[in-house]
Coordinates of N, CA and C in Angstrom, one line a residue:
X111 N -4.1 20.6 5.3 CA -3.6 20.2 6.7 C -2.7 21.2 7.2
X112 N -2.8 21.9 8.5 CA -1.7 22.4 8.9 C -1.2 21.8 10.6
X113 N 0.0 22.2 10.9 CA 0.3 21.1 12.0 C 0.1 21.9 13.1
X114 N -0.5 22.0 14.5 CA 0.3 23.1 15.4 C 1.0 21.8 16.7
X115 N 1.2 20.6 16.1 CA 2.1 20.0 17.1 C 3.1 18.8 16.1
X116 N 4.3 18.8 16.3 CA 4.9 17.5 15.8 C 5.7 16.9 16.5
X117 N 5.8 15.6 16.5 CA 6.9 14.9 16.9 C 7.7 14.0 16.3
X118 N 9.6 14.3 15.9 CA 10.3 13.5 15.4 C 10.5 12.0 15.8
X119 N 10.7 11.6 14.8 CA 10.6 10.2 15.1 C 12.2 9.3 13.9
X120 N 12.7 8.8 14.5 CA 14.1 7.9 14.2 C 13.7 6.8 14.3
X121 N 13.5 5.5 13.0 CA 13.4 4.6 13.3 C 13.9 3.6 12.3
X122 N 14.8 2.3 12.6 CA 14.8 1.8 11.6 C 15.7 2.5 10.4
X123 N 16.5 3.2 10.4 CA 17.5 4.1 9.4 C 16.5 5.1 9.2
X124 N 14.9 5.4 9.3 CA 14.4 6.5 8.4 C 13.9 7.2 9.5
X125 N 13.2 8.4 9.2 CA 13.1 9.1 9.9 C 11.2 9.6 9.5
X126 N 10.9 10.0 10.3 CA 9.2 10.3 10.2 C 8.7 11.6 11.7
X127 N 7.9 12.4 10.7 CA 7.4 13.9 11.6 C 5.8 13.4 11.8
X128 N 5.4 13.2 12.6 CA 4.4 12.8 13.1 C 3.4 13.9 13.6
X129 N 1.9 14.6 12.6 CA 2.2 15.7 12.8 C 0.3 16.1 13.3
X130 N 0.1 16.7 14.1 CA -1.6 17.1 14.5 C -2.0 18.1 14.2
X131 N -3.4 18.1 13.5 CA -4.2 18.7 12.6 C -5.3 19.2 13.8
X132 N -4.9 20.7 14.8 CA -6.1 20.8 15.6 C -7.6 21.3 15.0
X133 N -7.2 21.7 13.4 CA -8.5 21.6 13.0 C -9.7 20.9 12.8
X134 N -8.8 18.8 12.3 CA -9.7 18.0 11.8 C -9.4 17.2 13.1
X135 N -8.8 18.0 14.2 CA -8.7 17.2 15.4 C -8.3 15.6 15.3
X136 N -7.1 15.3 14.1 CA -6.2 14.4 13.3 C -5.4 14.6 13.4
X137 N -4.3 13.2 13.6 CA -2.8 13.2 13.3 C -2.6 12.8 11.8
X138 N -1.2 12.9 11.2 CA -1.1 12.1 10.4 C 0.6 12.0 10.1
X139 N 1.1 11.6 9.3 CA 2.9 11.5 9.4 C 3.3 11.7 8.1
X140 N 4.6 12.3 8.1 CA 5.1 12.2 6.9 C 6.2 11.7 7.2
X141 N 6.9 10.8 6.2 CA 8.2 10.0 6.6 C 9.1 9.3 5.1
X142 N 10.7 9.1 5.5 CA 11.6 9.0 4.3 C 12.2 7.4 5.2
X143 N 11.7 6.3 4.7 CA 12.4 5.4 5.1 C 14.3 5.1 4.3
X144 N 14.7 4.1 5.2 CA 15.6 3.9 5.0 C 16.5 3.7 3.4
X145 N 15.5 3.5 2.5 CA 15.9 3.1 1.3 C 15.5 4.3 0.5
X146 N 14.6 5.5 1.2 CA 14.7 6.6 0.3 C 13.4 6.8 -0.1
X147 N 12.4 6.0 0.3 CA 11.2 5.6 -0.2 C 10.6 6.9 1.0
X148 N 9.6 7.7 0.2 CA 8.6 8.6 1.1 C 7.1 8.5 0.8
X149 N 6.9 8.9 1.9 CA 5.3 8.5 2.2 C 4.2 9.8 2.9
X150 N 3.2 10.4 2.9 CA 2.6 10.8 3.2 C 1.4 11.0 3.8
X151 N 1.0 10.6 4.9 CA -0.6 9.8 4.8 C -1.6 10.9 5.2
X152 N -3.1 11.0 5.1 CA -3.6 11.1 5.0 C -4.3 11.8 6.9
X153 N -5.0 13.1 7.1 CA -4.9 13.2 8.1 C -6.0 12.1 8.7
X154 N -6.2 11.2 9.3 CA -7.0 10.6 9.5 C -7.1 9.4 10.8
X155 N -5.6 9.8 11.5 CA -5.8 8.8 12.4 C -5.8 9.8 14.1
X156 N -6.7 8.9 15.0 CA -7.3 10.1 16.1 C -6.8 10.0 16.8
X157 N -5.4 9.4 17.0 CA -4.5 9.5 17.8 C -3.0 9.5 17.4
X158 N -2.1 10.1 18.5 CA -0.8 10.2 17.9 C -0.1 9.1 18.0
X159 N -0.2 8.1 19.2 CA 0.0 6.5 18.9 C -0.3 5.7 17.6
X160 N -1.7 6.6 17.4 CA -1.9 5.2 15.8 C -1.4 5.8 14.3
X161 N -1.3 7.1 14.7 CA 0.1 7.9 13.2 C 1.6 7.2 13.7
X162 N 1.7 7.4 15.2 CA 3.1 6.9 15.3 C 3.4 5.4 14.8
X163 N 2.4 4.2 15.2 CA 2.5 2.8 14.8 C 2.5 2.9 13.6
X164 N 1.6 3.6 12.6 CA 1.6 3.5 11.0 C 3.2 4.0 10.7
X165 N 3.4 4.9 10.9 CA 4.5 5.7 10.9 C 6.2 5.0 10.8
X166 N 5.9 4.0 12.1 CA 6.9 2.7 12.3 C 6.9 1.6 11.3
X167 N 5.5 1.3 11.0 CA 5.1 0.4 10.1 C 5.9 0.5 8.6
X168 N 5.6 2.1 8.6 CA 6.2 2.3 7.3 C 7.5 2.1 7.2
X169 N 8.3 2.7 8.3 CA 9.6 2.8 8.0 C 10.8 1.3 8.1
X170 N 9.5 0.6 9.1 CA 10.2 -0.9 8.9 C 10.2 -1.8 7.3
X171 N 8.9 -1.1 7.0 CA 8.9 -1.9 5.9 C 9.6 -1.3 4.8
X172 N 10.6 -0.5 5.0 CA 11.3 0.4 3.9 C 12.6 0.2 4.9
X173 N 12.9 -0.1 5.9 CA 14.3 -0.5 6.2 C 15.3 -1.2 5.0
X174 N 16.7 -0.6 5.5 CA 17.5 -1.5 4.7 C 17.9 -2.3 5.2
X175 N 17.6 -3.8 4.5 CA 18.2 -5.1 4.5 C 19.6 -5.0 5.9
X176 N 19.6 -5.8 6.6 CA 21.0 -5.9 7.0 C 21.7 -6.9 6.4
X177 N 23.3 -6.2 6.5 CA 24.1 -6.5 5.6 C 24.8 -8.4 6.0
X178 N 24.9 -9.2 4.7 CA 24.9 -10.3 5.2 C 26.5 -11.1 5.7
X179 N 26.5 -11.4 6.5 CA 28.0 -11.5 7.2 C 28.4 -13.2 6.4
X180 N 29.5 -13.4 5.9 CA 30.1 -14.4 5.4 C 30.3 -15.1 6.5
X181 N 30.5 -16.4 6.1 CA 30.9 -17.5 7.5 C 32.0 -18.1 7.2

């Protein structure tokens, strides 16, 4: 894979590079969610919306817990 476009992405504590492959004419993302957990997918999605939604997907589901307030 190499990228000649990316775009940062902050979400949910983690952070994700969202990145296009003008060879396989593919996006795909790499991303460190909030708990430290990283992920790398596969170049395979044909738009930069649907690496971006995976991309969020991931980092939600690797958010950290919010913290629980006493009553």
């Amino acid at each position: 894979k190499s990228a000649s476009e990316s775009i940062p992405l902050h979400y949910a504590g983690g952070d994700a590079v969202i990145h296009h492959d003008p060879g396989a004419d593919a996006w795909w993302y790499t991303a460190t969610g909030a708990d430290l957990q990283e992920d790398e997918s596969e170049a395979v999605y044909g738009t930069s919306a649907e690496a971006i939604a995976r991309a969020t997907e991931f980092l939600l589901t690797h958010a950290r817990p919010a913290p629980h307030e006493n009553a």
